Amino acid sequence: MDFPKFLLGDNTDYPDAIFVIHTEYPRFIINLENDDVEWLEDFDQSDEKELATLAEDLITEASEFYDREVSRYED
């Protein structure tokens, strides 16, 4: 099964949370309410430099994805 690169997540136990799930490597879930990121991959120290650069770009993409999705609901 193919998944989109980003998915929106919702849970009534966290009514203020806005979850965006990144389904490609490196997989993660970000809560846009407070910018908490939970990585779904295991990394070693050699990955940290590459991950730091990649993470910043992916988190920006996740925020842009959310903004795009919300704007589509408003139209």
Short mmCIF file of C-alpha atoms in Angstrom, two decimals:
data_model
loop_
_atom_site.label_atom_id
_atom_site.label_comp_id
_atom_site.label_asym_id
_atom_site.label_seq_id
_atom_site.Cartn_x
_atom_site.Cartn_y
_atom_site.Cartn_z
CA MET A 1 0.00 0.00 0.00
CA ASP A 2 1.26 3.46 -0.86
CA PHE A 3 0.88 6.27 1.63
CA PRO A 4 1.21 10.00 1.03
CA LYS A 5 4.40 11.58 2.34
CA PHE A 6 2.45 13.39 5.09
CA LEU A 7 -0.75 12.51 6.96
CA LEU A 8 -2.78 14.52 9.48
CA GLY A 9 -3.48 12.84 12.81
CA ASP A 10 -6.14 13.61 15.38
CA ASN A 11 -6.96 12.21 18.80
CA THR A 12 -9.68 13.34 21.21
CA ASP A 13 -7.37 12.63 24.15
CA TYR A 14 -5.22 15.53 22.88
CA PRO A 15 -7.81 18.12 21.80
CA ASP A 16 -5.29 20.92 21.17
CA ALA A 17 -2.71 18.78 19.36
CA ILE A 18 -2.17 18.97 15.62
CA PHE A 19 -0.25 15.87 14.53
CA VAL A 20 1.49 15.55 11.19
CA ILE A 21 2.93 12.13 10.39
CA HIS A 22 5.84 11.81 7.97
CA THR A 23 5.65 8.35 6.38
CA GLU A 24 8.98 8.25 4.53
CA TYR A 25 12.49 7.84 5.93
CA PRO A 26 13.16 9.24 8.45
CA ARG A 27 9.65 8.67 9.78
CA PHE A 28 8.39 10.94 12.53
CA ILE A 29 5.32 12.49 14.12
CA ILE A 30 5.31 16.19 14.94
CA ASN A 31 2.82 17.94 17.16
CA LEU A 32 2.52 21.39 15.60
CA GLU A 33 0.93 22.75 18.77
CA ASN A 34 4.28 22.63 20.58
CA ASP A 35 6.75 21.39 17.91
CA ASP A 36 7.44 18.13 19.77
CA VAL A 37 8.90 15.55 17.40
CA GLU A 38 8.85 11.80 17.95
CA TRP A 39 11.20 9.90 15.64
CA LEU A 40 10.04 6.46 14.54
CA GLU A 41 13.55 5.43 13.50
CA ASP A 42 16.65 4.45 15.43
CA PHE A 43 19.69 6.58 14.69
CA ASP A 44 23.32 6.28 15.63
CA GLN A 45 25.81 9.09 16.17
CA SER A 46 27.05 8.97 12.57
CA ASP A 47 23.52 9.90 11.41
CA GLU A 48 23.18 12.97 13.65
CA LYS A 49 24.74 15.58 11.37
CA GLU A 50 22.72 14.50 8.34
CA LEU A 51 19.59 14.19 10.46
CA ALA A 52 19.93 17.71 11.86
CA THR A 53 19.92 19.23 8.37
CA LEU A 54 17.23 16.91 7.07
CA ALA A 55 15.00 17.37 10.12
CA GLU A 56 14.82 21.13 9.76
CA ASP A 57 13.69 20.83 6.13
CA LEU A 58 11.19 18.06 6.87
CA ILE A 59 9.63 19.94 9.78
CA THR A 60 9.21 22.98 7.54
CA GLU A 61 7.58 20.76 4.91
CA ALA A 62 5.26 19.29 7.55
CA SER A 63 4.13 22.78 8.57
CA GLU A 64 3.59 23.78 4.95
CA PHE A 65 1.60 20.58 4.37
CA TYR A 66 -0.66 21.41 7.31
CA ASP A 67 -1.19 24.99 6.11
CA ARG A 68 -2.06 23.72 2.62
CA GLU A 69 -4.53 21.16 3.94
CA VAL A 70 -6.26 23.69 6.20
CA SER A 71 -6.54 26.20 3.35
CA ARG A 72 -8.28 23.55 1.23
CA TYR A 73 -10.94 23.10 3.92
CA GLU A 74 -11.50 26.85 4.02
CA ASP A 75 -12.10 27.10 0.24
#
